[in-house]
XYZ file of C-alpha atoms in Angstrom:
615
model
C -20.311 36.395 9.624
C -19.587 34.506 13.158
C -17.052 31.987 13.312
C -18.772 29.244 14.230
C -21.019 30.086 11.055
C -17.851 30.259 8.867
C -16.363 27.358 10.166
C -19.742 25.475 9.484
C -19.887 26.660 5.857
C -16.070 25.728 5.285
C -16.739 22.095 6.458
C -19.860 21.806 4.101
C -17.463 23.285 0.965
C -14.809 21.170 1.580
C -14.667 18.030 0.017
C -11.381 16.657 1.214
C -11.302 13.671 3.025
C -7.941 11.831 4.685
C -8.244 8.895 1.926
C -4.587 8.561 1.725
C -2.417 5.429 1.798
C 0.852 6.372 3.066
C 4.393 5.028 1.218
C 7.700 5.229 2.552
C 11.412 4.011 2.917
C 12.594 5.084 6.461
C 13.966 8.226 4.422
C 10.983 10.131 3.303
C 7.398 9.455 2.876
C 4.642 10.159 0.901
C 0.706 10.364 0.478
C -1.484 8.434 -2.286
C -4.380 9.724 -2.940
C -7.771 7.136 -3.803
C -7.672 8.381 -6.895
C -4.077 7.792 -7.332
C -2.772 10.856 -7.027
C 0.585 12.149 -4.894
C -0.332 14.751 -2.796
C 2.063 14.786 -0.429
C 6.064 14.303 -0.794
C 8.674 15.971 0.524
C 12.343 15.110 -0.310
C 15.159 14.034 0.132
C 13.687 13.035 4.008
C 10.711 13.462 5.524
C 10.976 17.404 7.460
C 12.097 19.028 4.001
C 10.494 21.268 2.325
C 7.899 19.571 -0.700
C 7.614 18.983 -4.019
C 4.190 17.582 -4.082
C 1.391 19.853 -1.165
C -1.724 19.824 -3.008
C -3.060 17.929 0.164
C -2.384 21.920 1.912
C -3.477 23.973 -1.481
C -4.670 22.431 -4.599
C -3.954 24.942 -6.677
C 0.127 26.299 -5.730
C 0.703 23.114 -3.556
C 1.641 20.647 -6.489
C 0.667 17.169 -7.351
C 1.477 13.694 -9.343
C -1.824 12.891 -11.084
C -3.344 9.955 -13.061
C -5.886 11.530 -15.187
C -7.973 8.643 -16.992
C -9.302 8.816 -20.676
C -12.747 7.400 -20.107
C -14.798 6.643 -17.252
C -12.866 4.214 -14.366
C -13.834 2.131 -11.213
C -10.590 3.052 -9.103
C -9.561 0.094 -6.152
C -6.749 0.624 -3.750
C -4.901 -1.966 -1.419
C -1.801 -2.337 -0.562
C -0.223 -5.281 -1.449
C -0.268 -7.815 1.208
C 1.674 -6.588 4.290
C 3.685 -4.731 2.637
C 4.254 -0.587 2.340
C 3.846 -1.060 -1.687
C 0.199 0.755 -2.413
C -1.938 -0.922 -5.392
C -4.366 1.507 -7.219
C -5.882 -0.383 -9.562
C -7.955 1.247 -12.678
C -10.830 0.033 -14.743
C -11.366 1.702 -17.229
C -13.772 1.113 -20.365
C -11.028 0.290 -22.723
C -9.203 -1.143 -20.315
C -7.415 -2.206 -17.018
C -4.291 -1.160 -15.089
C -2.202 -0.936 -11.933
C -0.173 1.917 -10.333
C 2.356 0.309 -8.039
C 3.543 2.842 -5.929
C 6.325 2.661 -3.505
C 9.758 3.609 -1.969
C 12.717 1.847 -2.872
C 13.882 -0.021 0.518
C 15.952 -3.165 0.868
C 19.445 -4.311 2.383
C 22.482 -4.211 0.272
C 25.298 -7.021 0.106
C 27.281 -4.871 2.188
C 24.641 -5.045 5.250
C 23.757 -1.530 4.510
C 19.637 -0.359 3.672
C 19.010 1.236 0.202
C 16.648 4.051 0.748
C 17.025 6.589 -1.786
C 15.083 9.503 -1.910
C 13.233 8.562 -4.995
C 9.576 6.851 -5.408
C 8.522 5.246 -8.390
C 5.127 4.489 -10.089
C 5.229 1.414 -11.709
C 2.613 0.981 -14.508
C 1.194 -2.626 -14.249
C -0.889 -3.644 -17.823
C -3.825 -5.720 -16.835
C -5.626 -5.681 -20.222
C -7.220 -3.833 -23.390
C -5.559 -0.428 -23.974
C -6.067 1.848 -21.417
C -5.624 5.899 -22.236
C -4.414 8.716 -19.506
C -2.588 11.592 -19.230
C 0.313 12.109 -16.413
C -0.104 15.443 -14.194
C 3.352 15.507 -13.297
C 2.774 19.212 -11.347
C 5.937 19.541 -8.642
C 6.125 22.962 -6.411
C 9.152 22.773 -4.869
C 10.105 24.424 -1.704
C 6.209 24.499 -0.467
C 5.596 26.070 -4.285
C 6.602 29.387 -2.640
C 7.547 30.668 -6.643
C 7.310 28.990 -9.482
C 8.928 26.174 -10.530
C 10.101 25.288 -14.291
C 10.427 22.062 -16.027
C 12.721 21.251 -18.937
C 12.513 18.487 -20.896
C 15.806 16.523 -21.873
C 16.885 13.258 -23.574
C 17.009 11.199 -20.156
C 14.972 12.929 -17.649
C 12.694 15.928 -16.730
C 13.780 18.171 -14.645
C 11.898 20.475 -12.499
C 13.611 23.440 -10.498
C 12.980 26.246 -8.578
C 12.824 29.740 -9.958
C 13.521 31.943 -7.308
C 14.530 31.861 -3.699
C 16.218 28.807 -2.268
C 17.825 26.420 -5.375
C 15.861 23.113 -5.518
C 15.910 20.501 -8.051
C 14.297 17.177 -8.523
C 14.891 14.658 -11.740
C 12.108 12.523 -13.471
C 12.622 9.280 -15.277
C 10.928 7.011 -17.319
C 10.224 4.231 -19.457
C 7.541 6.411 -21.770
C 8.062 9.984 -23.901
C 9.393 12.232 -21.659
C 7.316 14.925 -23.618
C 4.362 12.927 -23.178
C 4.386 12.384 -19.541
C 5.479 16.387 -18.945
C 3.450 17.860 -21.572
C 0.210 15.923 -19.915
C -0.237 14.671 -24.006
C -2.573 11.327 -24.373
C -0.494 7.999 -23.231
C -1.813 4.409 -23.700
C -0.452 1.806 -22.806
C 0.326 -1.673 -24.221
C 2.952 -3.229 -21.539
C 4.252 -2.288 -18.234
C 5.917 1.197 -17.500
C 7.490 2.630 -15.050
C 8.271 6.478 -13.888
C 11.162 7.314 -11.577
C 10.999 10.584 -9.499
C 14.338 11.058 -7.570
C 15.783 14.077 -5.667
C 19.135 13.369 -6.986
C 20.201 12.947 -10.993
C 20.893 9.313 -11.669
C 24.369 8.043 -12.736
C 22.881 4.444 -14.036
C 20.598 4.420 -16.751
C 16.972 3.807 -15.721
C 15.129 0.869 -17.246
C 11.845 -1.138 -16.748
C 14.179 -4.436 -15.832
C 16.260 -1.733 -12.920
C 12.386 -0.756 -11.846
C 11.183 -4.030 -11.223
C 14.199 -5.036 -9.560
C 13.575 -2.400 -7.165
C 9.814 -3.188 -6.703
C 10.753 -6.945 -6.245
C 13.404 -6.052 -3.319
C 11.083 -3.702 -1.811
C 8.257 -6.270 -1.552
C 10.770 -8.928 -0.194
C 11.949 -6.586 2.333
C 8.297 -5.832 3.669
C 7.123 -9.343 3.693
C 10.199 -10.353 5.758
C 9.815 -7.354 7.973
C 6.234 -7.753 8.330
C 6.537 -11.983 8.837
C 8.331 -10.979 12.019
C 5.673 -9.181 14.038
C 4.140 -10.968 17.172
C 0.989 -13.002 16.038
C -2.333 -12.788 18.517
C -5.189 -14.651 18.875
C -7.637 -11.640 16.861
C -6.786 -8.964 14.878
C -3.435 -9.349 13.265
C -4.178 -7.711 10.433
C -5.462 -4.559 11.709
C -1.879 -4.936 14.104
C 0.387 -5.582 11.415
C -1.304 -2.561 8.879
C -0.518 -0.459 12.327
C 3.140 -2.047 12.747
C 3.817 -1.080 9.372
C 2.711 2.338 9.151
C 4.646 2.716 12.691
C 8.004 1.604 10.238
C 7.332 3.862 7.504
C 7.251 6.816 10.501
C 10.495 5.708 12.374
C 14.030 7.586 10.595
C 16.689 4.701 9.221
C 19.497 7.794 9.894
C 19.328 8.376 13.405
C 16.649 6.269 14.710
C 14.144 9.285 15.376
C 10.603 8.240 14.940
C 8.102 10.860 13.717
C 4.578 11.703 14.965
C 3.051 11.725 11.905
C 3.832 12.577 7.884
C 2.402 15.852 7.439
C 2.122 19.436 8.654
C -0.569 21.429 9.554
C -3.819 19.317 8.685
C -6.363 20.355 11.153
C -7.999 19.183 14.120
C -11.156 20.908 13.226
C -11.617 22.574 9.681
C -11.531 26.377 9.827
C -10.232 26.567 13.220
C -6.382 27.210 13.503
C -5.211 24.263 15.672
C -2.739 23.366 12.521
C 0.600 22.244 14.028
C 3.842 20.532 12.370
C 4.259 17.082 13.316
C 7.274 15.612 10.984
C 9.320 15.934 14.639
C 10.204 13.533 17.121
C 8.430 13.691 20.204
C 10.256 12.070 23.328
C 6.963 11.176 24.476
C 4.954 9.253 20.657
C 8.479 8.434 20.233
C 9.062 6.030 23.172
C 5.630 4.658 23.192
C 5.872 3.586 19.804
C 9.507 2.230 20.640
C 8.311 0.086 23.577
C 5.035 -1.137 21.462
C 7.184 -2.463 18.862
C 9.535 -4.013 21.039
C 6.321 -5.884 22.713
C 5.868 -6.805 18.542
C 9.258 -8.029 18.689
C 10.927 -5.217 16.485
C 13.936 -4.608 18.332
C 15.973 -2.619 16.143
C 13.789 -0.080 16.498
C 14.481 0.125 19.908
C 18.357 -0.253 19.638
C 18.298 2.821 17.236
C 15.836 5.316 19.395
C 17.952 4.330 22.248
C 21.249 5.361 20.388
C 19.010 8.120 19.412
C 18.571 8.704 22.881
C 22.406 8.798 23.832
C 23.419 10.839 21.317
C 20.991 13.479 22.128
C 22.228 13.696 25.575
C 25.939 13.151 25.556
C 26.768 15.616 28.563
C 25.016 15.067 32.498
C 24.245 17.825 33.182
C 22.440 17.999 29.358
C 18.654 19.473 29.918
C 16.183 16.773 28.041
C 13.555 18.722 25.598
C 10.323 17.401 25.276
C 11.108 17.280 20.837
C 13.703 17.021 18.346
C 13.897 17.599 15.069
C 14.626 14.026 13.173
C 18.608 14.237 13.046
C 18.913 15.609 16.370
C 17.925 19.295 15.811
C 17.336 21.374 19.066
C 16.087 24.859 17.600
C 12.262 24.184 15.651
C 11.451 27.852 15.039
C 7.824 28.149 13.934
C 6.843 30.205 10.989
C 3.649 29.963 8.967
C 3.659 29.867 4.975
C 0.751 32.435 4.196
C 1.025 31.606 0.572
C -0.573 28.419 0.951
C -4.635 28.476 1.642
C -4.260 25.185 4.111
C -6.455 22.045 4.215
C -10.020 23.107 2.908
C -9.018 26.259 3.429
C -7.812 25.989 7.699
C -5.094 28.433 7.596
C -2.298 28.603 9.013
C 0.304 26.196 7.738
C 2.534 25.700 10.000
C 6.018 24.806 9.575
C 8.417 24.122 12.664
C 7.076 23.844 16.321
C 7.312 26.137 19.038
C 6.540 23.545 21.604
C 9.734 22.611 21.843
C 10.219 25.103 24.073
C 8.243 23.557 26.590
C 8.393 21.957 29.907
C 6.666 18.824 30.061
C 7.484 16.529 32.942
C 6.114 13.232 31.937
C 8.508 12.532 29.412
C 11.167 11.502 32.036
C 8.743 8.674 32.952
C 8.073 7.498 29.254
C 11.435 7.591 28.293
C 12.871 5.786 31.685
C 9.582 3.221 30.827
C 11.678 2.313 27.493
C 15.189 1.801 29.267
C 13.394 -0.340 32.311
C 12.004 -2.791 29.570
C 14.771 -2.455 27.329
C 16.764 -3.978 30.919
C 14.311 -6.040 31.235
C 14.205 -7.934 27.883
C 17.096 -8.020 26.218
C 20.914 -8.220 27.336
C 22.864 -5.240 26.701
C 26.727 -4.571 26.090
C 28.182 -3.124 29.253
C 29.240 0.257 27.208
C 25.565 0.591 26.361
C 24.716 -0.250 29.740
C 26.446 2.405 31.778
C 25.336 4.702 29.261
C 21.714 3.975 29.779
C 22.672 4.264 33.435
C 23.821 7.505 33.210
C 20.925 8.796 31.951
C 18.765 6.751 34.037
C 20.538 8.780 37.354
C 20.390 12.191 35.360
C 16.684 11.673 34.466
C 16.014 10.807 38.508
C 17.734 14.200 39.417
C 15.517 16.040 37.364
C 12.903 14.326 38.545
C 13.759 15.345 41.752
C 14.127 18.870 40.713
C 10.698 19.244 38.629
C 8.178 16.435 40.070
C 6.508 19.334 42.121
C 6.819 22.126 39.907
C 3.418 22.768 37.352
C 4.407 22.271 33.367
C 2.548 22.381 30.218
C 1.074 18.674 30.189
C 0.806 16.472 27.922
C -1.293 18.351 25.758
C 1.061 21.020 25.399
C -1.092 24.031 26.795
C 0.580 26.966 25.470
C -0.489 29.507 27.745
C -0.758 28.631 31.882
C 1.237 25.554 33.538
C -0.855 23.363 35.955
C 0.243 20.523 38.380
C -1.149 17.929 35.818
C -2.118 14.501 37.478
C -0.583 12.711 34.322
C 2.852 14.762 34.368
C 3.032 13.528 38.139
C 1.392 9.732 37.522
C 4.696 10.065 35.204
C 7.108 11.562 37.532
C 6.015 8.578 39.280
C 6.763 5.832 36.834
C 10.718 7.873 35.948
C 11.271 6.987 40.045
C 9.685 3.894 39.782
C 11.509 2.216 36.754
C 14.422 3.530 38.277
C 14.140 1.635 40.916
C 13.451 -1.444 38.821
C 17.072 -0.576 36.990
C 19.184 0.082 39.588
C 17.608 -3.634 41.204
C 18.531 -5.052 37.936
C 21.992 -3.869 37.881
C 22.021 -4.161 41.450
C 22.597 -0.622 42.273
C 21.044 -1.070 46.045
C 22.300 2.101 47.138
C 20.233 4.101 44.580
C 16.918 1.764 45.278
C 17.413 2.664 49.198
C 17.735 6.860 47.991
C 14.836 6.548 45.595
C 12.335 4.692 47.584
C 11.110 7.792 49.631
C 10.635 9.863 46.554
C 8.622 7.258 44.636
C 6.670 6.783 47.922
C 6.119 10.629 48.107
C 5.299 11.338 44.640
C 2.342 8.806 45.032
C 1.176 10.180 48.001
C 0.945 13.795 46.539
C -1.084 12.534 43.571
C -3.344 10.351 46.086
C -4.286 13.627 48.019
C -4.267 16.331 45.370
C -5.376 14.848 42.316
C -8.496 13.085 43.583
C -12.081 14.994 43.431
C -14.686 13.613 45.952
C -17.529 15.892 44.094
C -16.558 13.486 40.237
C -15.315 10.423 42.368
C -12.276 11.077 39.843
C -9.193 11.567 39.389
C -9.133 15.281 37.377
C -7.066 16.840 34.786
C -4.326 18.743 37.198
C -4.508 19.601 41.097
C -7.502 22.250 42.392
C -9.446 21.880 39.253
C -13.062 19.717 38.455
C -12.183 19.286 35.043
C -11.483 15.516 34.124
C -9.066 14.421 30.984
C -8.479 11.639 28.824
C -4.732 11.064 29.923
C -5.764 9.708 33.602
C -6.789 6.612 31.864
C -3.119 5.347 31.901
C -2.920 5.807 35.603
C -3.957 1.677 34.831
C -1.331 1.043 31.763
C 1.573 2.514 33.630
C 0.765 0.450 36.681
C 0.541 3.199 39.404
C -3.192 1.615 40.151
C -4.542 -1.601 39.689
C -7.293 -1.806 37.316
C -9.400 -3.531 40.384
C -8.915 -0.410 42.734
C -12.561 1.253 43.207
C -10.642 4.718 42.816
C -9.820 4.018 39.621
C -13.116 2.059 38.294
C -14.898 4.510 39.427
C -12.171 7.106 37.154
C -12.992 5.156 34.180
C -16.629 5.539 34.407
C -16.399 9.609 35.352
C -14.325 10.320 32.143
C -16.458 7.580 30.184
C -19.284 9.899 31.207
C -18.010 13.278 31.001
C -15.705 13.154 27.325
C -17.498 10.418 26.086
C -19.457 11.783 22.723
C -21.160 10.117 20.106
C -18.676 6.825 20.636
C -15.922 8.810 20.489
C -13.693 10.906 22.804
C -12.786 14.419 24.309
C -8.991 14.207 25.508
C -10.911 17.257 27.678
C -13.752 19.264 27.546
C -12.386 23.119 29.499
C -11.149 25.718 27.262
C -7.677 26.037 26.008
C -5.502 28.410 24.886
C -7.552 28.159 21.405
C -11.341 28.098 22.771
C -13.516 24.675 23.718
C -11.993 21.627 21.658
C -15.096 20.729 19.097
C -13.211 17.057 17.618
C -12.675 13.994 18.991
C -9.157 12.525 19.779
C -8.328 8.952 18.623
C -5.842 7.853 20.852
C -8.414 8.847 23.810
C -11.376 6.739 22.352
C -8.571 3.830 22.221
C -7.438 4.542 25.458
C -11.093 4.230 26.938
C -12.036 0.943 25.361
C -8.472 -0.718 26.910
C -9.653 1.160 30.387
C -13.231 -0.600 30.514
C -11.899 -3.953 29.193
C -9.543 -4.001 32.186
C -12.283 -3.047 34.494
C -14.321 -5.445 33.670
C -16.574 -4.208 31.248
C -15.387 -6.866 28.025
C -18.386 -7.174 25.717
C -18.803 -3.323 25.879
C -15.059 -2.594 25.374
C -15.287 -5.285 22.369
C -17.997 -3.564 20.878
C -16.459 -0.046 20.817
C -13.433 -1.179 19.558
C -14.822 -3.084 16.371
C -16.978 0.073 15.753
C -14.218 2.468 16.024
C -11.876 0.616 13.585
C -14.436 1.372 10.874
C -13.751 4.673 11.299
C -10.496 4.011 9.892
C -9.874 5.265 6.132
C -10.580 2.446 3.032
C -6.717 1.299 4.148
C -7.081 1.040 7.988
C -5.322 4.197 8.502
C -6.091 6.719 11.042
C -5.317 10.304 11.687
C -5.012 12.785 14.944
C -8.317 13.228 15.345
C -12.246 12.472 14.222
C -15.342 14.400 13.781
C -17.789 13.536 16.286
C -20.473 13.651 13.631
C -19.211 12.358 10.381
C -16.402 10.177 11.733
C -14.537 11.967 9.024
C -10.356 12.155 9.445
C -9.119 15.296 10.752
C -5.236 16.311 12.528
C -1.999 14.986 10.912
C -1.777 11.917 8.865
C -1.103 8.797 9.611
C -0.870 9.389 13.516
C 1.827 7.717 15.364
C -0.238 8.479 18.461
C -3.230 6.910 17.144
C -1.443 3.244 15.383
C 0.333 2.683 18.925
C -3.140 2.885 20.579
C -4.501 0.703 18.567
C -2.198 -2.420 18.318
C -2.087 -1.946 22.480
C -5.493 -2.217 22.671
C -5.787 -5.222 19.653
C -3.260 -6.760 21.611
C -4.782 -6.576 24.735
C -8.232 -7.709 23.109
C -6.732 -10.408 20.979
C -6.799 -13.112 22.979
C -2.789 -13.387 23.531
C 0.116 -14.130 21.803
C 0.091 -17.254 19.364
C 2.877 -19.926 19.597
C 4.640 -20.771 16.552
C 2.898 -23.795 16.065
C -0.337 -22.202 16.178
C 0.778 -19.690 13.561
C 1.513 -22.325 10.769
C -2.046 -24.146 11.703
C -3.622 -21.195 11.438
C -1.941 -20.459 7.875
C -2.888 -23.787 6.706
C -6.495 -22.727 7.587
């Protein structure tokens, strides 16, 4: 059987769809199924190994199940704009909640609680609603088995073999009843308590709600303080807050997305690990949330930033892992079959062996606004100098040299027009620094370089055959990324060479409303899904060409391909619009509040905030 044929058949076998809500802390993170079911946890923070992966193999990946007694309607929001999921249950003898959520609020002593626990608190609604608890962990990626024993306090499940791992259960019902899956109904509210550590206080419904109470405070305050606009604050703030959940409270590393290893396309084997930090999503989401007027975001990733690169002459990787981690070896876990069956899964990322020359201009993008906005300590400032100067120098050492892109080709390096658009921007926000701190020597050195940079890109990149600027120097092929020649102002959106960009790519990845990033082969054959933050990326490009009511229109047609929560993953299947790639996407939630932002009419004053709450 052909592959093509295979991969058909897998896609029409498997079931699966990305209809996740995502819960968090800062700490770890985990995935709710529709259905109410945890399918994804790992713990104690969010790159170690899991306890629940029946999302990547429902048989030895391990799960958290609600399994109702009769028939049930199932409804799932979250509650309000907060990271606390609802999944409510009606059953036919009876109603009930599942509040699901990661402990998360400030202590009296200024510091954040965020253990590694998550608890399922059982809401009674009415009647007398029967289920049974699938409490199922496989720990360590369920490489062996794991055992559960039953005590007076807690269940506690541990590994069998290979690496020791433990992880502690507690609640408010039998503990023989919720582990031995026997028939539960319940009268009042419940709670269950699954932690990574054993508790030292005893657990009780009154501690629970405590904890749920906090945690919903602590959204609603978080969440009151994003930027308002004139449309779509809901979709922004849903975004904003997913954006949180994916940022590190430890070292201010923000991930690209939850998971590892769900695919881009099913049955192909473009399955990569994404719990990392990415210099590149990293900074983007940094300087969107700063624009949302979440600072401390920024403060962290910048101290992230310094710590990562305490030496000069320190060489910048394109990744790290979340607490600073330089060495991702990649392995794959063959005991697991992989999303609807896509092997391999993937854990660790060899990319981050890679040269990739734009980051220099995303990161110096950050530090330029970061200047620009707020006033900085002079200790913090000279250290954001130093690595302003260190980034130019490599800059100056790399800007001509070919690199992996963007898209992290694994096999040949090309002169990529977006690596050198972003070479570009490192020499140009330098400039903007060193005027700011009023460094006039370095603007007078750096001038030339900026100039020539530009000038390179002008010559080489441009094709007179696509009236386009292509993918990388001496090739026809056109890519997704050259959109944000615009965003990163290195063209005005009015210039006819890029208008006339827009409108090549529109024409050439455009598919079904949705987007190649690029259409040539890579190292793993002719891409077959469409990329999110590319289709986002397009519908900002024609609304600042000009083309409004058409970039309007795309953009309130792709948000429905979201999930039943807003959420979005990597990628999307140009015929189903069904969720494919890593889960929730960094990549693609930063795309999408720039581009609600920039279609949503502008920033509200305060005053129009309160009339529009008392409407």
């Amino acid at each position: 059987m052909n592959t093509e044929i295979l991969t058909a058949r897998m896609k029409q076998l498997c079931e699966k769809d990305l209809n996740y809500g995502i819960i968090g802390n800062c700490r770890s993170g985990a995935l709710v199924s529709d259905k109410g079911s945890i399918d994804w946890l790992c713990l104690p923070k969010f790159d170690s190994a899991s306890v629940f992966g029946k999302i990547l193999d429902d048989k030895n990946g391990g799960s958290f199940e609600i399994i109702t007694e009769t028939e049930s309607r199932i409804i799932q929001t979250y509650d309000g704009n907060t990271n606390i999921l609802i999944t409510r249950f009606h059953c036919e003898d009876g109603v009930f909640e599942v509040h699901d959520f990661m402990p998360r609020y400030k202590l009296d002593n200024g510091q954040y609680y965020t253990p590694p626990d998550l608890i399922r608190f059982f809401k009674h609604v009415e009647g007398a609603p029967k289920f049974r608890i699938k409490f199922n962990p496989r720990l360590e990626y369920g490489r062996f088995d794991t055992k559960i024993q039953i005590y007076d306090k807690y269940v506690k499940a541990q590994t069998t073999k290979g690496n020791y791992d433990s992880m502690y259960l507690y609640t408010s019902m039998n503990n023989s009843d919720v582990a031995c899956q026997q028939l539960i109904t319940l009268y009042r509210d419940e709670f269950i308590l699954v932690s990574y550590n054993q508790k030292l206080l005893k657990q009780t419904m009154e501690r629970s709600y405590m904890k749920l109470m906090r945690t919903k405070a602590y959204w609603l305050t978080w969440s009151n303080r994003t930027t308002h606009y004139g449309k779509y604050n809901d979709i922004i703030d849903r975004s904003a807050l997913v954006l949180k959940l994916l940022s590190y409270q430890k070292t201010g590393a923000v991930l690209a997305a939850l998971t590892t290893s769900l695919p881009e396309t099913i049955g192909e084997v473009r399955n990569w690990d994404y719990r990392f930090c990415w210099i590149r999503d990293a900074s983007m989401v940094i300087k969107i949330m700063s624009d949302l007027d979440h600072h401390k975001l920024a403060n962290r990733y910048l101290n992230f930033i310094t710590h990562l690169l305490p030496e000069k002459d320190e060489k910048i990787q394109i990744m790290y892992g979340i607490n600073g981690e330089k060495k991702l070896t990649e392995f794959e876990l063959d005991h697991l079959e992989g999303y609807c069956g896509s092997k391999p899964v993937r854990i660790g990322n060899a990319a981050y062996k890679q040269k990739q020359n734009d980051i220099y201009g995303i990161l110096m993008d950050v530090i330029y606004q970061h200047f620009h906005l707020f006033s900085v300590t002079l200790e913090h400032s000279e250290e954001l100098w130093t690595i302003t100067r260190n980034m130019v120098r490599s800059v100056q050492r790399n800007w001509h040299k070919p690199d992996k892109g963007i898209w992290e080709m694994r096999q040949n390096n090309k002169h990529f027009t977006f690596s050198k658009v972003l070479c570009w921007v490192a020499i140009d926000r330098a400039v903007k620094i060193a005027s700011l701190l009023q460094q006039n020597k370095q603007v007078d050195e750096w001038l030339p370089l900026r100039d020539k940079i530009k000038a390179d890109i002008m010559e080489n990149a441009w094709s007179e055959e696509k009236q386009s600027f292509t993918q990388a120097y001496g090739h026809e092929d056109l890519d997704a990324s050259v959109l944000l020649m615009e965003t990163y102002g290195f063209m005005s959106p009015q210039d006819p060479k890029y208008v006339s960009t827009v409108l090549a790519i529109q024409k050439e990845l455009e598919h079904k409303d949705l987007m190649y990033r690029y259409k040539n082969k890579d190292d793993f054959g002719e891409p077959s899904s469409a990329f999110t933050i590319c289709s986002f990326w397009l519908i900002k490009s024609l609304y600042m060409i000009g083309r409004k009511e058409e970039a309007i229109e795309k953009f309130e047609k792709l948000l429905s391909y979201s999930n039943h929560l807003g959420l979005f993953s990597e990628d999307l299947d140009f015929e189903t619009k069904r969720l494919l790639g890593n889960f929730p996407q960094a990549y693609s939630h930063l795309a999408l509040i720039e581009t609600a932002m920039i279609l949503g009419g502008g920033q509200l004053s305060r005053e129009e905030i309160l009339l529009q709450m008392l409407h």
